[in-house]
PDB file of C-alpha atoms in Angstrom:
ATOM      1  CA  MET A   1     -15.770  28.203  16.978  1.00  0.00           C
ATOM      2  CA  ARG A   2     -14.021  24.801  17.105  1.00  0.00           C
ATOM      3  CA  ALA A   3     -17.325  23.058  17.844  1.00  0.00           C
ATOM      4  CA  ARG A   4     -18.813  24.525  14.680  1.00  0.00           C
ATOM      5  CA  GLU A   5     -15.827  23.345  12.622  1.00  0.00           C
ATOM      6  CA  ARG A   6     -16.092  19.890  14.157  1.00  0.00           C
ATOM      7  CA  ARG A   7     -19.813  19.651  13.356  1.00  0.00           C
ATOM      8  CA  ARG A   8     -19.235  20.828   9.772  1.00  0.00           C
ATOM      9  CA  ARG A   9     -16.453  18.297   9.308  1.00  0.00           C
ATOM     10  CA  GLN A  10     -18.592  15.522  10.756  1.00  0.00           C
ATOM     11  CA  ASP A  11     -21.552  16.501   8.553  1.00  0.00           C
ATOM     12  CA  PHE A  12     -19.318  16.525   5.465  1.00  0.00           C
ATOM     13  CA  CYS A  13     -17.858  13.114   6.338  1.00  0.00           C
ATOM     14  CA  GLN A  14     -21.276  11.548   6.857  1.00  0.00           C
ATOM     15  CA  LYS A  15     -22.829  12.998   3.702  1.00  0.00           C
ATOM     16  CA  THR A  16     -19.858  12.144   1.503  1.00  0.00           C
ATOM     17  CA  ALA A  17     -19.552   8.632   2.950  1.00  0.00           C
ATOM     18  CA  ARG A  18     -23.255   7.984   2.397  1.00  0.00           C
ATOM     19  CA  GLN A  19     -23.060   9.225  -1.188  1.00  0.00           C
ATOM     20  CA  LEU A  20     -19.988   7.064  -1.929  1.00  0.00           C
ATOM     21  CA  ALA A  21     -21.529   3.990  -0.304  1.00  0.00           C
ATOM     22  CA  HIS A  22     -24.785   4.339  -2.236  1.00  0.00           C
ATOM     23  CA  SER A  23     -23.185   4.964  -5.630  1.00  0.00           C
ATOM     24  CA  ASN A  24     -20.322   2.397  -5.568  1.00  0.00           C
ATOM     25  CA  ALA A  25     -19.987  -1.326  -4.952  1.00  0.00           C
ATOM     26  CA  VAL A  26     -16.333  -1.023  -3.893  1.00  0.00           C
ATOM     27  CA  VAL A  27     -14.624   1.979  -2.304  1.00  0.00           C
ATOM     28  CA  VAL A  28     -10.829   2.010  -2.075  1.00  0.00           C
ATOM     29  CA  LEU A  29      -8.979   4.083   0.536  1.00  0.00           C
ATOM     30  CA  GLU A  30      -5.262   4.570   1.009  1.00  0.00           C
ATOM     31  CA  LYS A  31      -3.807   3.285   4.242  1.00  0.00           C
ATOM     32  CA  LEU A  32      -2.254   6.556   5.412  1.00  0.00           C
ATOM     33  CA  PRO A  33      -0.269   6.417   8.666  1.00  0.00           C
ATOM     34  CA  ALA A  34      -1.529   9.696  10.161  1.00  0.00           C
ATOM     35  CA  LYS A  35       0.237   8.993  13.454  1.00  0.00           C
ATOM     36  CA  ASN A  36       3.604   8.741  11.688  1.00  0.00           C
ATOM     37  CA  MET A  37       2.838  11.730   9.457  1.00  0.00           C
ATOM     38  CA  THR A  38       2.116  13.982  12.437  1.00  0.00           C
ATOM     39  CA  ARG A  39       5.147  13.309  14.585  1.00  0.00           C
ATOM     40  CA  ARG A  40       6.834  16.376  16.006  1.00  0.00           C
ATOM     41  CA  ALA A  41      10.034  17.712  14.518  1.00  0.00           C
ATOM     42  CA  LYS A  42      13.066  16.401  16.372  1.00  0.00           C
ATOM     43  CA  PRO A  43      15.392  19.046  17.819  1.00  0.00           C
ATOM     44  CA  ALA A  44      18.773  19.399  16.122  1.00  0.00           C
ATOM     45  CA  PRO A  45      21.584  20.072  18.625  1.00  0.00           C
ATOM     46  CA  ASP A  46      23.990  22.865  17.750  1.00  0.00           C
ATOM     47  CA  PRO A  47      27.517  21.384  17.514  1.00  0.00           C
ATOM     48  CA  ASN A  48      29.156  24.770  18.217  1.00  0.00           C
ATOM     49  CA  ASN A  49      27.061  25.608  21.317  1.00  0.00           C
ATOM     50  CA  PRO A  50      26.425  22.648  23.614  1.00  0.00           C
ATOM     51  CA  GLY A  51      22.964  22.754  25.170  1.00  0.00           C
ATOM     52  CA  ARG A  52      21.566  24.923  22.316  1.00  0.00           C
ATOM     53  CA  TYR A  53      19.572  23.822  19.289  1.00  0.00           C
ATOM     54  CA  LEU A  54      19.504  24.767  15.611  1.00  0.00           C
ATOM     55  CA  PRO A  55      16.303  25.878  13.859  1.00  0.00           C
ATOM     56  CA  ASN A  56      14.511  22.747  12.633  1.00  0.00           C
ATOM     57  CA  GLY A  57      11.250  24.028  11.148  1.00  0.00           C
ATOM     58  CA  ALA A  58       9.190  22.976  14.155  1.00  0.00           C
ATOM     59  CA  ALA A  59       6.656  25.788  13.641  1.00  0.00           C
ATOM     60  CA  ALA A  60       6.057  24.749  10.036  1.00  0.00           C
ATOM     61  CA  LYS A  61       5.789  21.087  11.042  1.00  0.00           C
ATOM     62  CA  SER A  62       3.306  22.034  13.758  1.00  0.00           C
ATOM     63  CA  GLY A  63       1.140  23.814  11.180  1.00  0.00           C
ATOM     64  CA  LEU A  64       1.332  20.807   8.853  1.00  0.00           C
ATOM     65  CA  ASN A  65       0.352  18.496  11.714  1.00  0.00           C
ATOM     66  CA  LYS A  66      -2.708  20.628  12.498  1.00  0.00           C
ATOM     67  CA  ALA A  67      -3.727  20.619   8.840  1.00  0.00           C
ATOM     68  CA  ILE A  68      -3.377  16.829   8.570  1.00  0.00           C
ATOM     69  CA  LEU A  69      -5.271  16.167  11.779  1.00  0.00           C
ATOM     70  CA  SER A  70      -8.032  18.650  10.942  1.00  0.00           C
ATOM     71  CA  LYS A  71      -8.978  16.722   7.791  1.00  0.00           C
ATOM     72  CA  GLY A  72     -10.620  13.974   9.831  1.00  0.00           C
ATOM     73  CA  TRP A  73      -9.452  10.993   7.756  1.00  0.00           C
ATOM     74  CA  TYR A  74     -10.282   8.491  10.490  1.00  0.00           C
ATOM     75  CA  ARG A  75     -13.720  10.007  11.047  1.00  0.00           C
ATOM     76  CA  PHE A  76     -14.410   9.726   7.308  1.00  0.00           C
ATOM     77  CA  GLU A  77     -13.282   6.100   7.307  1.00  0.00           C
ATOM     78  CA  GLN A  78     -15.589   5.343  10.242  1.00  0.00           C
ATOM     79  CA  ALA A  79     -18.537   7.047   8.521  1.00  0.00           C
ATOM     80  CA  LEU A  80     -17.822   5.149   5.304  1.00  0.00           C
ATOM     81  CA  ASN A  81     -17.616   1.805   7.114  1.00  0.00           C
ATOM     82  CA  SER A  82     -20.875   2.570   8.878  1.00  0.00           C
ATOM     83  CA  ALA A  83     -22.685   3.560   5.669  1.00  0.00           C
ATOM     84  CA  SER A  84     -21.278   0.578   3.790  1.00  0.00           C
ATOM     85  CA  ARG A  85     -22.817  -1.877   6.254  1.00  0.00           C
ATOM     86  CA  TYR A  86     -26.285  -0.811   5.134  1.00  0.00           C
ATOM     87  CA  THR A  87     -25.581  -0.753   1.399  1.00  0.00           C
ATOM     88  CA  GLY A  88     -23.337  -3.799   1.077  1.00  0.00           C
ATOM     89  CA  THR A  89     -20.457  -1.690  -0.231  1.00  0.00           C
ATOM     90  CA  ILE A  90     -16.998  -3.185   0.216  1.00  0.00           C
ATOM     91  CA  VAL A  91     -14.406  -0.817   1.718  1.00  0.00           C
ATOM     92  CA  VAL A  92     -10.804  -1.757   0.930  1.00  0.00           C
ATOM     93  CA  LYS A  93      -7.677  -0.111   2.321  1.00  0.00           C
ATOM     94  CA  VAL A  94      -4.595  -0.337   0.130  1.00  0.00           C
ATOM     95  CA  PRO A  95      -0.991   0.507   1.035  1.00  0.00           C
ATOM     96  CA  ALA A  96      -0.145   4.069   0.082  1.00  0.00           C
ATOM     97  CA  ALA A  97       3.428   3.303  -0.989  1.00  0.00           C
ATOM     98  CA  PHE A  98       4.076   4.138  -4.656  1.00  0.00           C
ATOM     99  CA  THR A  99       0.381   4.450  -5.609  1.00  0.00           C
ATOM    100  CA  SER A 100       1.076   7.788  -7.246  1.00  0.00           C
ATOM    101  CA  GLN A 101       4.068   6.448  -9.191  1.00  0.00           C
ATOM    102  CA  ARG A 102       2.853   3.010 -10.326  1.00  0.00           C
ATOM    103  CA  CYS A 103       1.213   2.419 -13.700  1.00  0.00           C
ATOM    104  CA  SER A 104      -2.006   0.394 -13.381  1.00  0.00           C
ATOM    105  CA  ALA A 105      -1.618  -1.049 -16.876  1.00  0.00           C
ATOM    106  CA  CYS A 106       1.898  -2.460 -16.637  1.00  0.00           C
ATOM    107  CA  GLY A 107       2.721  -2.212 -12.906  1.00  0.00           C
ATOM    108  CA  ASN A 108       5.905  -0.231 -13.505  1.00  0.00           C
ATOM    109  CA  VAL A 109       7.074   2.077 -10.674  1.00  0.00           C
ATOM    110  CA  ASP A 110       8.955   5.126 -11.881  1.00  0.00           C
ATOM    111  CA  PRO A 111       9.476   8.266  -9.756  1.00  0.00           C
ATOM    112  CA  LYS A 112       9.994  10.305 -12.942  1.00  0.00           C
ATOM    113  CA  SER A 113       6.366   9.645 -13.946  1.00  0.00           C
ATOM    114  CA  ARG A 114       5.103  11.981 -11.236  1.00  0.00           C
ATOM    115  CA  GLU A 115       6.114  15.452 -12.460  1.00  0.00           C
ATOM    116  CA  SER A 116       4.111  17.241  -9.776  1.00  0.00           C
ATOM    117  CA  GLN A 117       1.281  16.431  -7.426  1.00  0.00           C
ATOM    118  CA  ALA A 118      -1.284  17.103 -10.152  1.00  0.00           C
ATOM    119  CA  VAL A 119       0.535  15.771 -13.234  1.00  0.00           C
ATOM    120  CA  PHE A 120       1.175  12.090 -14.022  1.00  0.00           C
ATOM    121  CA  ARG A 121       2.911  11.211 -17.279  1.00  0.00           C
ATOM    122  CA  LEU A 122       4.163   7.722 -17.788  1.00  0.00           C
ATOM    123  CA  HIS A 123       7.916   7.991 -18.273  1.00  0.00           C
ATOM    124  CA  LEU A 124       8.773   4.366 -19.010  1.00  0.00           C
ATOM    125  CA  MET A 125       6.181   1.727 -19.875  1.00  0.00           C
ATOM    126  CA  LEU A 126       7.014  -1.975 -19.896  1.00  0.00           C
ATOM    127  CA  LYS A 127       4.067  -2.887 -22.144  1.00  0.00           C
ATOM    128  CA  PRO A 128       3.742  -0.302 -24.939  1.00  0.00           C
ATOM    129  CA  GLY A 129       0.293   0.722 -26.111  1.00  0.00           C
ATOM    130  CA  ARG A 130      -1.394   0.348 -22.714  1.00  0.00           C
ATOM    131  CA  ALA A 131      -1.183   3.929 -21.461  1.00  0.00           C
ATOM    132  CA  ARG A 132      -4.968   4.146 -21.076  1.00  0.00           C
ATOM    133  CA  GLY A 133      -5.908   3.923 -17.407  1.00  0.00           C
ATOM    134  CA  CYS A 134      -2.468   4.473 -15.905  1.00  0.00           C
ATOM    135  CA  GLN A 135      -3.866   6.893 -13.328  1.00  0.00           C
ATOM    136  CA  ARG A 136      -6.272   4.375 -11.833  1.00  0.00           C
ATOM    137  CA  ARG A 137      -3.817   2.588  -9.575  1.00  0.00           C
ATOM    138  CA  GLN A 138      -5.897   2.668  -6.378  1.00  0.00           C
ATOM    139  CA  LYS A 139      -8.874   1.120  -8.132  1.00  0.00           C
ATOM    140  CA  TYR A 140      -6.615  -1.560  -9.589  1.00  0.00           C
ATOM    141  CA  ILE A 141      -5.117  -2.471  -6.207  1.00  0.00           C
ATOM    142  CA  GLY A 142      -8.535  -2.403  -4.556  1.00  0.00           C
ATOM    143  CA  ARG A 143     -10.083  -4.727  -7.127  1.00  0.00           C
ATOM    144  CA  ARG A 144      -7.154  -7.082  -6.810  1.00  0.00           C
ATOM    145  CA  ALA A 145      -7.508  -7.051  -3.003  1.00  0.00           C
ATOM    146  CA  CYS A 146     -11.212  -7.954  -3.320  1.00  0.00           C
ATOM    147  CA  GLY A 147     -10.374 -10.938  -5.511  1.00  0.00           C
ATOM    148  CA  HIS A 148     -11.693  -9.537  -8.799  1.00  0.00           C
ATOM    149  CA  ARG A 149     -10.081 -10.932 -11.932  1.00  0.00           C
ATOM    150  CA  LEU A 150      -8.189  -8.317 -13.904  1.00  0.00           C
TER     151      LEU A 150
END
């Protein structure tokens, strides 16, 4: 069963990477620290009972770790790098910090702009009238990293 999942994941990564490499000149990925994101939950000692531990959500964290690791982010990155060698596509990795909160038009970082994971509304804009394109932060950072003039 796991072998079938692995093959499906690998097939998806290769097909998607090939499609992205053939249809784009520059592909921008977030630099996600999967190793840090999948650390185990640290035990919390019980102050009232020495030698015992409080519930710390380790089972939930374990499930989250499995979900993160099963996505195959590194495998996708490898497939994309491999496909990009043949097409001349540039693959850029940008830091993930604040990419979901930063406006690409004015560069303002505001945590209130991200209402939920799916909704971005610019709360405070430094340069009024430039709200168009505020959700394209990764592309902006990637183009800047490649040396494109903005």
